Short mmCIF file of C-alpha atoms and ligand atoms in Angstrom, two decimals:
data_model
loop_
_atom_site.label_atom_id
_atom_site.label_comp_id
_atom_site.label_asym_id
_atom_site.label_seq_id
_atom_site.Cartn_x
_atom_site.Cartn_y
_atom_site.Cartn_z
CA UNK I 7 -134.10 66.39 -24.29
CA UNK I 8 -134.11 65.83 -28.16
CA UNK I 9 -132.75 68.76 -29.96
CA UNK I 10 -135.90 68.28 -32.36
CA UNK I 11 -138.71 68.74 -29.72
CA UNK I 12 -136.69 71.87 -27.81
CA UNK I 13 -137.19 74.99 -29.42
CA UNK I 14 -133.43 76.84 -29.29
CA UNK I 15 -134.09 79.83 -31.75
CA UNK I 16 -130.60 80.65 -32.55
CA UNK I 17 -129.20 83.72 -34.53
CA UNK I 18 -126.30 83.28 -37.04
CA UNK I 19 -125.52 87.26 -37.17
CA UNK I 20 -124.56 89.17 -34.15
CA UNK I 21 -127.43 91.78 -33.65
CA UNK I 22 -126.25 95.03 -33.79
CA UNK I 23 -127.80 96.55 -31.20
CA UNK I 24 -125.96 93.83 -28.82
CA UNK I 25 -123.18 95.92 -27.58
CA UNK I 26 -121.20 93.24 -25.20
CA UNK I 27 -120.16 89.78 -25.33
CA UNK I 28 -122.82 88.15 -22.87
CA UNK I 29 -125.66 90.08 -24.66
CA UNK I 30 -124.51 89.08 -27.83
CA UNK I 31 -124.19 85.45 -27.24
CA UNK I 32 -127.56 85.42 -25.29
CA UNK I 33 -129.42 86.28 -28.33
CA UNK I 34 -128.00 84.33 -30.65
CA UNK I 35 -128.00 81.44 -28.58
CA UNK I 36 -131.72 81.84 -28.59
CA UNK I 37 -131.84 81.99 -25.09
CA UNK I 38 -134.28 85.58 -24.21
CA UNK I 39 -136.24 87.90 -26.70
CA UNK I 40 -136.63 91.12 -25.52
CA UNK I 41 -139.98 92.43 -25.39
CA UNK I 42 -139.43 96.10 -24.53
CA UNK I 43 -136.58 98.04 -23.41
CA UNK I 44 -134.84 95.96 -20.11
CA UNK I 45 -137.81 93.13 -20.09
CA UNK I 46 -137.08 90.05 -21.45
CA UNK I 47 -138.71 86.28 -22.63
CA UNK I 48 -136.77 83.76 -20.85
CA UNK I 49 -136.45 81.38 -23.73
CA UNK I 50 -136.17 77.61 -22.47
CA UNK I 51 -132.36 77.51 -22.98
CA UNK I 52 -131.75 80.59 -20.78
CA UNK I 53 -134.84 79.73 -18.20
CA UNK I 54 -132.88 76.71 -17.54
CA UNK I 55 -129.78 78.59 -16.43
CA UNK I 56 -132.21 81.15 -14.53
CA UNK I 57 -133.07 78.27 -12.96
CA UNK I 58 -130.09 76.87 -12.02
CA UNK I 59 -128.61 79.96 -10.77
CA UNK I 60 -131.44 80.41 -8.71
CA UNK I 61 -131.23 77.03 -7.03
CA UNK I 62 -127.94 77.65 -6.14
CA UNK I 63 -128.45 80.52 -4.53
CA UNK I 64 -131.69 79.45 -2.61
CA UNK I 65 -129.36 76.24 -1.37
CA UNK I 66 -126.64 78.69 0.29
CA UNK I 67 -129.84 81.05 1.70
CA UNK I 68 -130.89 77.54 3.48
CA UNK I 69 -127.60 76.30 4.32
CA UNK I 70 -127.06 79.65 6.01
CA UNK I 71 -130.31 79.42 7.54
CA UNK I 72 -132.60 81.67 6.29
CA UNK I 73 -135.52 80.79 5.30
CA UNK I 74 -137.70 80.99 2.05
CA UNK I 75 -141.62 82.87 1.55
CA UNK I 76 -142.68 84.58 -1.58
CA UNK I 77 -144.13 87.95 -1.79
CA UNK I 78 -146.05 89.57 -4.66
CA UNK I 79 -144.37 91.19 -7.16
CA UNK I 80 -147.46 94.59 -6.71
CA UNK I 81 -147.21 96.73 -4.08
CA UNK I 82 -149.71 99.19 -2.44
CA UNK I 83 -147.73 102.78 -1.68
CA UNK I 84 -149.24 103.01 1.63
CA UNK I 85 -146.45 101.02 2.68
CA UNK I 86 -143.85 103.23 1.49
CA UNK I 87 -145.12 105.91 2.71
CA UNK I 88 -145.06 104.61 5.72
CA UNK I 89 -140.92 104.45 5.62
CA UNK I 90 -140.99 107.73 3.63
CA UNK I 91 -139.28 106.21 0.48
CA UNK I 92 -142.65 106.46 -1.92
CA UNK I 93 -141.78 110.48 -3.12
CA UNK I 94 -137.53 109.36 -2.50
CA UNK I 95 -137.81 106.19 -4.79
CA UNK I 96 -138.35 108.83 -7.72
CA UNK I 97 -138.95 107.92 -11.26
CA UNK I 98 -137.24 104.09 -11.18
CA UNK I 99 -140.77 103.07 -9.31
CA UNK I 100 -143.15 102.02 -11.62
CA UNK I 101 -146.28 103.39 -10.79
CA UNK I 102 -149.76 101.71 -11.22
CA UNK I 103 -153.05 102.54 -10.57
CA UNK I 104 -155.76 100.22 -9.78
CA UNK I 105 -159.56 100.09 -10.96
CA UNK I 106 -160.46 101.97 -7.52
CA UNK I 107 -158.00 104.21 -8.24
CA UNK I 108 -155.65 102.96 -5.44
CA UNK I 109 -151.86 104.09 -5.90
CA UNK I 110 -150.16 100.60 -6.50
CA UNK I 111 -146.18 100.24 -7.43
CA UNK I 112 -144.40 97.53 -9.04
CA UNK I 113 -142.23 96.31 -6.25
CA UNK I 114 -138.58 97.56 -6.43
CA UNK I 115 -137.16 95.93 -3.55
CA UNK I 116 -138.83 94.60 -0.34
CA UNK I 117 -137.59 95.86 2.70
CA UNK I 118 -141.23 97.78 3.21
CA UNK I 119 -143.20 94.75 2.70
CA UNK I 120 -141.06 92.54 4.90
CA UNK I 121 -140.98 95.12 7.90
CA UNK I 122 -144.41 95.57 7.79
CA UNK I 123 -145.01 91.35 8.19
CA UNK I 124 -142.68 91.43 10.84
CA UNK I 125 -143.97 93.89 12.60
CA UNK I 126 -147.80 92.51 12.73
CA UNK I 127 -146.29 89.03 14.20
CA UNK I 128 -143.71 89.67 16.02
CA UNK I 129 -143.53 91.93 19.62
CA UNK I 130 -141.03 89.33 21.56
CA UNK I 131 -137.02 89.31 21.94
CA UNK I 132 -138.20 85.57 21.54
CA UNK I 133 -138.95 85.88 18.12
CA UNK I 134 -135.49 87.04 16.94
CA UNK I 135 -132.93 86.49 15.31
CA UNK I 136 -135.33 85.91 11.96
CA UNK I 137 -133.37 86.06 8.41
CA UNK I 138 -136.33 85.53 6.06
CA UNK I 139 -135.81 85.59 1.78
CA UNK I 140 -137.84 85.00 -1.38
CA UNK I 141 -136.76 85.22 -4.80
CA UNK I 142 -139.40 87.41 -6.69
CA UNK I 143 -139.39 89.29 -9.67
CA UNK I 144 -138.48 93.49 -9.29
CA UNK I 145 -139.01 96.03 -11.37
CA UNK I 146 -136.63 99.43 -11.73
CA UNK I 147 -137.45 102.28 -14.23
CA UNK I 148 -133.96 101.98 -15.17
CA UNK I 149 -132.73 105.17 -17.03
CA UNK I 150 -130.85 103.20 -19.28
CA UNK I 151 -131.83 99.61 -19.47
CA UNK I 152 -128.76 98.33 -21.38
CA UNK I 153 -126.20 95.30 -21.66
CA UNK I 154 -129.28 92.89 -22.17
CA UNK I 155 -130.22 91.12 -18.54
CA UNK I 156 -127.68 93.36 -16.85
CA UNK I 157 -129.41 96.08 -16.52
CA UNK I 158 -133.07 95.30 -17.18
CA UNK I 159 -135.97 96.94 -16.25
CA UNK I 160 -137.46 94.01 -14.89
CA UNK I 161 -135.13 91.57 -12.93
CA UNK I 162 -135.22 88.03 -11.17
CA UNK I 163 -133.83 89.24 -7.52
CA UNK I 164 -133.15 86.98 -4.42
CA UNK I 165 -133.68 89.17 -1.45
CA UNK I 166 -133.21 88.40 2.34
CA UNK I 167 -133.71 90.79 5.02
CA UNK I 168 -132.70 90.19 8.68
CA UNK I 169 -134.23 91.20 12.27
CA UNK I 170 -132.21 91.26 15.65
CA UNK I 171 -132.36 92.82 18.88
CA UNK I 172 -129.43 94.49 18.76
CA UNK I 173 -126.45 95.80 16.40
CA UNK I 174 -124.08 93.40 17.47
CA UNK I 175 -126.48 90.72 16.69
CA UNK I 176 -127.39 92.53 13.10
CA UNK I 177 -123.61 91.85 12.33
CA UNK I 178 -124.03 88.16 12.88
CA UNK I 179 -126.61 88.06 10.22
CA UNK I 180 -124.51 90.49 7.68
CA UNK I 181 -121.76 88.47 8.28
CA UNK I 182 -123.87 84.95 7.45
CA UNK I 183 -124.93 86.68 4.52
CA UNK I 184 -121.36 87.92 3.64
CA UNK I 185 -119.87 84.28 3.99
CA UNK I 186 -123.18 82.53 1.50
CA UNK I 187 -122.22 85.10 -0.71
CA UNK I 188 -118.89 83.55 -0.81
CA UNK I 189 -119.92 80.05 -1.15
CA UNK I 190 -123.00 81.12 -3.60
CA UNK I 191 -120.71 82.51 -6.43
CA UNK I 192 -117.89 79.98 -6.40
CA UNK I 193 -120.20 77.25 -6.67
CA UNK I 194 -121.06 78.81 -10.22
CA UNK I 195 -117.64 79.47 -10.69
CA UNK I 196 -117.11 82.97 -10.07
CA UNK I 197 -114.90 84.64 -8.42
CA UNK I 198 -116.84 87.36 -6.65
CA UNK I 199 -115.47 89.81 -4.32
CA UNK I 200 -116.50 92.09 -1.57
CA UNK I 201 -116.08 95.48 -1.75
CA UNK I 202 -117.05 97.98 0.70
CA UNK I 203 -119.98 100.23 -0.77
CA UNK I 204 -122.07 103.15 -0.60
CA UNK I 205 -125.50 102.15 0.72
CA UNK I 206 -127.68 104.45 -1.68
CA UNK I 207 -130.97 104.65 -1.22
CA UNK I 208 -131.29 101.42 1.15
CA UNK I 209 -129.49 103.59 3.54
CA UNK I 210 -127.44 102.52 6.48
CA UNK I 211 -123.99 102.36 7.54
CA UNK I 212 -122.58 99.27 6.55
CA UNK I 213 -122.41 97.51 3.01
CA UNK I 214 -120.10 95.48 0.47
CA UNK I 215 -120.76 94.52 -3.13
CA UNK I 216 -119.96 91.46 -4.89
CA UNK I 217 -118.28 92.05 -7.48
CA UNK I 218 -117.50 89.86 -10.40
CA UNK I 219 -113.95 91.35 -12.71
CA UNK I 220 -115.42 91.97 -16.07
CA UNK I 221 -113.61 94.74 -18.93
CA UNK I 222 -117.48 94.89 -19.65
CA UNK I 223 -118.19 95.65 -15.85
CA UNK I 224 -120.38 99.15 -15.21
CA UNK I 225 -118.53 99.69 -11.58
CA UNK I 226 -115.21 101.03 -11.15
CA UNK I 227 -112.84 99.23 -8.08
CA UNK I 228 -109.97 99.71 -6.45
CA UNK I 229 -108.71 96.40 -4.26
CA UNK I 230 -105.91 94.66 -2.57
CA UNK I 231 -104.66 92.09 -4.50
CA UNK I 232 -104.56 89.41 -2.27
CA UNK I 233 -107.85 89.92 -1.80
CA UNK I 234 -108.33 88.37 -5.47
CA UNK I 235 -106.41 84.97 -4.69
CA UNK I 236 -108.51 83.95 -1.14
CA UNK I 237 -110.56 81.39 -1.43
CA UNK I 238 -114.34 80.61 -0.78
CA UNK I 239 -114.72 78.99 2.82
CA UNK I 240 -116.69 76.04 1.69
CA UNK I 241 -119.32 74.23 2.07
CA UNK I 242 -118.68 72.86 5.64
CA UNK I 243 -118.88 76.42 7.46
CA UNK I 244 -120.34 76.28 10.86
CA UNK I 245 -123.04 79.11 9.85
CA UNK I 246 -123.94 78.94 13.98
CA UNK I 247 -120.05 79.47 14.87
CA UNK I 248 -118.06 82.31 14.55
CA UNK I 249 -118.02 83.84 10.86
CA UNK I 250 -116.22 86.87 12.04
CA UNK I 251 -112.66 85.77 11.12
CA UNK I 252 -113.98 85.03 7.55
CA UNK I 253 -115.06 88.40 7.09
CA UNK I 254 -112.24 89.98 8.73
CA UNK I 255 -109.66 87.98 6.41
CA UNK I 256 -111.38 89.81 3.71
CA UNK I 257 -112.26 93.12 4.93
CA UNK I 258 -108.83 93.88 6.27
CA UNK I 259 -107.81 94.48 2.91
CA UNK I 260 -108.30 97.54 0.93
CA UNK I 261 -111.31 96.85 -1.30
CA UNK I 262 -113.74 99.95 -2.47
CA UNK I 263 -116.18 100.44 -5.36
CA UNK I 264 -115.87 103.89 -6.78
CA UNK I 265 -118.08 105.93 -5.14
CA UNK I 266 -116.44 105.29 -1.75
CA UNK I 267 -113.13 104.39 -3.09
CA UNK I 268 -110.68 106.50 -0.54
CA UNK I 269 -107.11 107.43 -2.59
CA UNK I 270 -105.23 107.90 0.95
CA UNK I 271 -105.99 104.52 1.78
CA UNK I 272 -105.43 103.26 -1.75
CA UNK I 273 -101.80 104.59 -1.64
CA UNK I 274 -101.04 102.68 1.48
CA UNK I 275 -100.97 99.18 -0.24
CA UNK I 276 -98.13 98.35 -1.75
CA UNK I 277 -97.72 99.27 -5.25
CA UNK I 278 -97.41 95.68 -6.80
CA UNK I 279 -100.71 94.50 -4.70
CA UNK I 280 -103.07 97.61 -6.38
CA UNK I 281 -105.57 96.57 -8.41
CA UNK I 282 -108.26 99.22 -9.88
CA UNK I 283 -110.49 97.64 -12.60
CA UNK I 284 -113.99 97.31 -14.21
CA UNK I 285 -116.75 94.76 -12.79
CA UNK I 286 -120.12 93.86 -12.21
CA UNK I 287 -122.19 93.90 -9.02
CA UNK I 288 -123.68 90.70 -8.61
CA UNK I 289 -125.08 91.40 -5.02
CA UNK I 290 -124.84 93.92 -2.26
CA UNK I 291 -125.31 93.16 1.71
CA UNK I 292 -126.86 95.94 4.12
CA UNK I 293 -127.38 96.83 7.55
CA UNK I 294 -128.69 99.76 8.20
CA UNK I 295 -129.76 99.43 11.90
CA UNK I 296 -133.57 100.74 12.65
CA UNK I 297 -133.93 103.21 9.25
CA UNK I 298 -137.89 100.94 8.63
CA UNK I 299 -138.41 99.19 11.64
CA UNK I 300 -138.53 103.05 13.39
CA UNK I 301 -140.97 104.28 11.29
CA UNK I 302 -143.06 101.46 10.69
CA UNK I 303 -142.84 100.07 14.16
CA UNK I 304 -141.46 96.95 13.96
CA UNK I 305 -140.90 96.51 17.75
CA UNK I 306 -139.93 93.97 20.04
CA UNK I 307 -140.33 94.03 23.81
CA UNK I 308 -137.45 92.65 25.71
CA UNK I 309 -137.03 92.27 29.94
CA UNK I 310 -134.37 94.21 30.33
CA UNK I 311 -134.32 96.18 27.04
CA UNK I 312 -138.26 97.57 27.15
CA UNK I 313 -139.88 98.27 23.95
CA UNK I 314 -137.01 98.40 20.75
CA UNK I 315 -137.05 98.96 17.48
CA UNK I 316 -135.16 96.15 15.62
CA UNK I 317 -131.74 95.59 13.88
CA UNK I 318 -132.36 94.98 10.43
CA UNK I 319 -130.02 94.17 7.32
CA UNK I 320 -131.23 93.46 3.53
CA UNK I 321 -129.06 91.14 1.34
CA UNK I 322 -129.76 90.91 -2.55
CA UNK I 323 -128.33 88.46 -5.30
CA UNK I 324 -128.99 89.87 -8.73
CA UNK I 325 -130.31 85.85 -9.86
CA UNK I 326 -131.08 87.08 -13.65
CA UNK I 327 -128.01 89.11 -13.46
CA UNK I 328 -125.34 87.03 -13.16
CA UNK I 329 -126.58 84.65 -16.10
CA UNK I 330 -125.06 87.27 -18.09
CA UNK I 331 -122.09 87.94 -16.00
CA UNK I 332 -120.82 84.08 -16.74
CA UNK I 333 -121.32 84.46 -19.76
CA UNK I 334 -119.03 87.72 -19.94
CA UNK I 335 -116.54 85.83 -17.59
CA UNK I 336 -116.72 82.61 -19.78
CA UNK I 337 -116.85 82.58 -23.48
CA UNK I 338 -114.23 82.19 -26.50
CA UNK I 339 -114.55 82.91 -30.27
CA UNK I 340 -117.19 79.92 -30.58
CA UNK I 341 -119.45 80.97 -28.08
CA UNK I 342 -120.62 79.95 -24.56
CA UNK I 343 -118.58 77.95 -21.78
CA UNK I 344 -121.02 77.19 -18.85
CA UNK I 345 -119.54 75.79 -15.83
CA UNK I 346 -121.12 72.78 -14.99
CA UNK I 347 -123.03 73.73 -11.89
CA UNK I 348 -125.17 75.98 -14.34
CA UNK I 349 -125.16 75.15 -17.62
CA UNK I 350 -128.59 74.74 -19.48
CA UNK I 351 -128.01 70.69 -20.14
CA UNK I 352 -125.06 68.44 -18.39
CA UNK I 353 -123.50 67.20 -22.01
CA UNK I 354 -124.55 67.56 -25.74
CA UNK I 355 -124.90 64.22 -27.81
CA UNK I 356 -124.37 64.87 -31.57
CA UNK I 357 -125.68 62.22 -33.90
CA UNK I 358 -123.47 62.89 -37.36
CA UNK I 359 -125.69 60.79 -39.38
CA UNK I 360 -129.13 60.61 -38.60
CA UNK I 361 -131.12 57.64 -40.10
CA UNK I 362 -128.34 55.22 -40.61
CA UNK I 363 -128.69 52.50 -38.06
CA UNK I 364 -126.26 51.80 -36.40
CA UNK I 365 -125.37 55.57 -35.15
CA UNK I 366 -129.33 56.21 -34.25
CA UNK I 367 -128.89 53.12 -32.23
CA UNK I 368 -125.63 54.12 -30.53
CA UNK I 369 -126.91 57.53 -30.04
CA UNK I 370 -129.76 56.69 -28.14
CA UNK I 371 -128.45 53.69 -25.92
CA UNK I 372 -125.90 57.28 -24.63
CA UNK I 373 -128.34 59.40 -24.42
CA UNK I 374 -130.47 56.86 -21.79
CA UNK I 375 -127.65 55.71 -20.00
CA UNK I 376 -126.84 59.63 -19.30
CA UNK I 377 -130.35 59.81 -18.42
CA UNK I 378 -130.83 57.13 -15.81
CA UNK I 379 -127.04 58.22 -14.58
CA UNK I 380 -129.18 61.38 -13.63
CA UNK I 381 -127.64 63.67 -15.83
CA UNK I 382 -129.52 66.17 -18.85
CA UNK I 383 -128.17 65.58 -22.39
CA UNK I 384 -129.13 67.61 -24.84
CA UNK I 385 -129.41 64.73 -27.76
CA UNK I 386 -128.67 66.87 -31.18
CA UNK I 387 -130.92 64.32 -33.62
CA UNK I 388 -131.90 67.06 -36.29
CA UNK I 389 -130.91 66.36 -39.80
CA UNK I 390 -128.92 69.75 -39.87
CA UNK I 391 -125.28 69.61 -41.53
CA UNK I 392 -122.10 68.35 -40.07
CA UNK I 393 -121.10 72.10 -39.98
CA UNK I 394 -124.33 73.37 -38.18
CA UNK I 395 -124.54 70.91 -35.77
CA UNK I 396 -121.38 71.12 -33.98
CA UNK I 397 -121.16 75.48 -34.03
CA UNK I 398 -124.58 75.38 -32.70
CA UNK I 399 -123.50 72.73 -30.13
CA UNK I 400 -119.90 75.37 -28.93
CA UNK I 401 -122.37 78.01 -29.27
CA UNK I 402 -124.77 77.14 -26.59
CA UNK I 403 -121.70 76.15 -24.69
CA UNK I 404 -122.35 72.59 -22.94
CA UNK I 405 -119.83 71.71 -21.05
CA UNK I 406 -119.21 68.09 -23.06
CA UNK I 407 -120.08 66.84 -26.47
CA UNK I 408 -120.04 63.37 -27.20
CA UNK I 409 -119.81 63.08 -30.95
CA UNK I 410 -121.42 60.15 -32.80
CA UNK I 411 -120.89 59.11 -36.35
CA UNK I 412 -120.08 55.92 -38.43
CA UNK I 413 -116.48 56.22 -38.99
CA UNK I 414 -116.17 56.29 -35.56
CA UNK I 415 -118.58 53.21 -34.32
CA UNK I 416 -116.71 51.20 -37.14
CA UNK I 417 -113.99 51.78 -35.26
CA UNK I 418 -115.97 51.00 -31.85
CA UNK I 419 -115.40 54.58 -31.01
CA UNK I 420 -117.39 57.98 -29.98
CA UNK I 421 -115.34 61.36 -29.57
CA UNK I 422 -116.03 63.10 -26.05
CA UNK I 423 -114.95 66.87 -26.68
CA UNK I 424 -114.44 69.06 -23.53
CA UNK I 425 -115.99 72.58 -24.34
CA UNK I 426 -113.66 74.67 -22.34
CA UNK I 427 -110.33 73.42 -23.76
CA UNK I 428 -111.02 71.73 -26.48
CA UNK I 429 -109.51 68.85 -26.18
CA UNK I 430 -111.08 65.72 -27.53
CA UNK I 431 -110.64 61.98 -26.48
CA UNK I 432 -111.86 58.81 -28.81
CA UNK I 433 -113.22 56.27 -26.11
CA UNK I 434 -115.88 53.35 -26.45
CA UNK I 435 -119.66 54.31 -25.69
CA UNK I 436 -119.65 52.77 -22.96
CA UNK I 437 -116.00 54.96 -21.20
CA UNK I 438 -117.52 58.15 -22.77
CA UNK I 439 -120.83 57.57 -20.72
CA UNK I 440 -118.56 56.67 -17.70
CA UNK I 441 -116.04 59.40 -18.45
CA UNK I 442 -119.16 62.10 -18.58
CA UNK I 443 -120.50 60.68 -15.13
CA UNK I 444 -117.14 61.20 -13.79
CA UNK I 445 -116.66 64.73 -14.94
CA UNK I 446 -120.23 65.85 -14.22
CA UNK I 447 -119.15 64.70 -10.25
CA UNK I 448 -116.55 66.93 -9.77
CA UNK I 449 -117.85 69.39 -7.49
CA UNK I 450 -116.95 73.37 -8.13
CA UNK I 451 -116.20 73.56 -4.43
P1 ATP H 890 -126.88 98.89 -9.56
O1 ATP H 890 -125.92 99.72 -8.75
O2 ATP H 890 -126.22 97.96 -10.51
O3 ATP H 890 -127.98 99.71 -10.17
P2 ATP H 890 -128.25 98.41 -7.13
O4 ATP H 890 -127.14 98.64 -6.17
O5 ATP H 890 -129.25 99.46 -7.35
O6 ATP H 890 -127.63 97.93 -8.53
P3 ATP H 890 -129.41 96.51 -5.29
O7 ATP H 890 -130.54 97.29 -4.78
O8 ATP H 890 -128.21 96.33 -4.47
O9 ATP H 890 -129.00 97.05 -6.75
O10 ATP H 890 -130.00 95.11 -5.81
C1 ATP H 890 -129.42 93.84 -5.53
C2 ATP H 890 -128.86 93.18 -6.77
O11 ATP H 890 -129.82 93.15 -7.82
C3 ATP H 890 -127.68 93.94 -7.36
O12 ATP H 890 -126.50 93.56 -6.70
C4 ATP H 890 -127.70 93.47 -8.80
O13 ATP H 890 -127.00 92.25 -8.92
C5 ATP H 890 -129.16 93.24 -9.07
N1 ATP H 890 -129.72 94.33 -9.87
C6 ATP H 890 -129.96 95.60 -9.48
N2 ATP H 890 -130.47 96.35 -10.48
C7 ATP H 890 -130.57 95.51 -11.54
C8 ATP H 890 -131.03 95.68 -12.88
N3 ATP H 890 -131.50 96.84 -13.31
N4 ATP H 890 -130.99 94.61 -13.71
C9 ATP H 890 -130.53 93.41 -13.28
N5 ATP H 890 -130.09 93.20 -12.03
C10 ATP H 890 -130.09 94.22 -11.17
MG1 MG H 891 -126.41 97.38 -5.11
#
């Protein structure tokens, strides 16, 4: 992409009505406008980390096998009736009315919708286990929409909800779920960690948050240290063997979000392991047994079990969420740092003197070789200053800049500049191409 076709509306002032970091920087990186209080434009620099994010996440809901459908973002309240959560859900539902004057609802969640499908298709044993997902819009009457994307009113959500025959089976799924989680947030680079939770208004009896550390963070934990230093089980998990020594390993230690944070267990690990700090939930897993498919009859018949009500778990992954909590976990004075599994373009190319020949020419033989290579520069060939170009380009946080100008090419030489520590490397066109390819295939995990 050319820097002067893409349209990256950045701010120079901070706006004051940004009160943390990742806000901050997503508005003056120009990537969302908001529209109305907790509903935002994804601008095309932050659509294309929405993007990535979400492919990531939909990649670890296949590899764990579930599978993908989309349901509409409007809802009719029959449905929740039907469960008994239309009058519970209270004022966060948005409420709509139709031109026949049928009660609609902007969909919160899905876990109504989802039963409901289930229950029209399936009535055999035969048809479970089934772990189905989409990745739809939601919208929550949030009392205070704040922090920008954070807490919005409207939100990008991945959502999976799963179906057994029996409890024992239910905790199979969870713990598939729980182990994707694991995988899904260190392949963006975070370190997200389970926490046993409260189960609100989802209900049930079993449920852990991911939580990413942040000072910024609206939850208050409490956790074992150790719990902080294990890492993600990788890619090559056996999602059809056993996943409950994974889980085990981490929910043998003491880890609690606030409201069911328990200070007599708390003071049993040792004093140099306690951790209690501030983070953000970046997605919660539930089961909660037969609480919808009861009501709403979502029934299978087995041969020796009769007619049963399945085992069902939901399992969210706030998508538009966590492009904010990356940015709170990785910024520095200048601006952004994206990992490279989701920033907005693989490298920045920065042409230092547009119009003189030889640097045009150098400029774009890089920027096509990173093309055909597969990667997604971001080719800066504006006529803005020296100055300008490269705070906009540690701004918007690229992972690499490759730095073009005609001292340099006099000298046969480019400057490659790594965003996160700054260090900076003069190498021939053709090594910084190769040295970018190289970088760009180091996998997170
Ligand atoms: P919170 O406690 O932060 O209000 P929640 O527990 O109500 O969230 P869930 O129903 O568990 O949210 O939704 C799944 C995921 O969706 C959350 O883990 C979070 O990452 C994301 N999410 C929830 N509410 C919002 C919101 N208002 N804005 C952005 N993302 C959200
Ligand atoms: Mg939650």
């Amino acid at each position: 992409m050319r820097l002067s076709r893409f349209f990256l509306p950045t701010l120079k002032e901070t706006p004051a009505d940004a009160k943390i970091v990742s806000h901050q920087l997503m508005l003056r990186a120009g990537m969302v406008r908001q529209e109305s209080a907790g509903i935002y434009s994804w601008l095309p620099l932050g659509f294309r980390v929405l993007k990535k994010v979400e492919q990531i996440v939909r990649e670890e809901q296949d590899r764990a096998g579930a599978v993908e459908m989309l349901m509409p973002t409007i809802q009719p309240a029959e449905l929740w009736r039907e469960s008994g959560r239309y009058d519970a859900y209270g004022d966060e539902m948005l409420r709509i009315r139709d031109r026949h004057d049928r009660e609609m609802l902007y969909g919160p969640t899905n876990e109504e919708m989802l039963t409901s499908i289930f229950a029209n298709f399936c009535r055999s044993y035969k048809e479970v286990p089934k772990l189905l997902y989409h990745i739809q819009w939601k919208f929550r009457d949030e009392t205070r929409p704040r922090f920008g994307v954070m807490r919005g009113r409207e939100f990008l959500m991945k959502d999976a909800y799963s179906f057994d025959l029996t409890k024992e089976d239910a905790i199979k799924s969870y713990n598939r779920m729980f182990v994707a989680y694991l995988n899904t947030f260190a392949r963006m680079g975070l370190k997200a960690f389970p926490m046993k939770a409260e189960t609100g208004p989802i209900g049930g009896d079993l449920s852990h948050e991911f939580i990413i550390l942040a000072e910024n963070g609206e939850s208050e934990v409490f956790c074992h240290r150790d719990l902080l230093d294990l890492p993600a089980p990788g890619l090559d998990v056996d999602f059809d063997g056993d996943l409950q020594e994974i889980v085990n390993e981490r929910t043998a230690l003491y880890a609690a979000t606030e409201d069911v944070h328990d200070e007599a267990a708390f003071a049993a690990v040792p004093d140099d392991k306690k951790v209690s700090a501030r983070g953000i939930e970046v997605g919660q897993v539930f089961y909660f047994g037969t609480k919808y498919s009861e009501p709403m009859k979502a029934r299978v018949t087995h041969p020796d079990m009769g007619e049963v009500p399945v085992h069902m778990g939901s399992y969210g992954i706030g998508v538009s969420r966590i492009v904010g909590g990356l940015i709170e976990a990785f910024n520095d004075d200048a601006g952004i740092i994206w990992p490279r599994s989701v920033a907005p373009f693989d490298v920045g190319i920065l042409n230092m003197r547009p119009g003189d020949e030889p640097t045009d020419q150098a400029c774009e033989t890089i920027y096509q070789q990173l093309k055909k290579a597969g990667l997604d520069p971001l080719y800066d060939d504006t006529k803005d200053r020296a100055g300008a170009k490269f705070s906009k380009m540690d701004l918007i946080g690229l992972p690499d800049q490759i730095i073009v100008g005609p001292r340099g090419l006099k000298e046969g030489t480019v400057e490659v500049k790594d965003r996160a520590s700054g260090e900076r490397q003069d190498l021939s066109p053709q090594d910084a191409v190769a040295e970018i390819i190289k970088r760009h295939q180091q996998e997170i995990i």
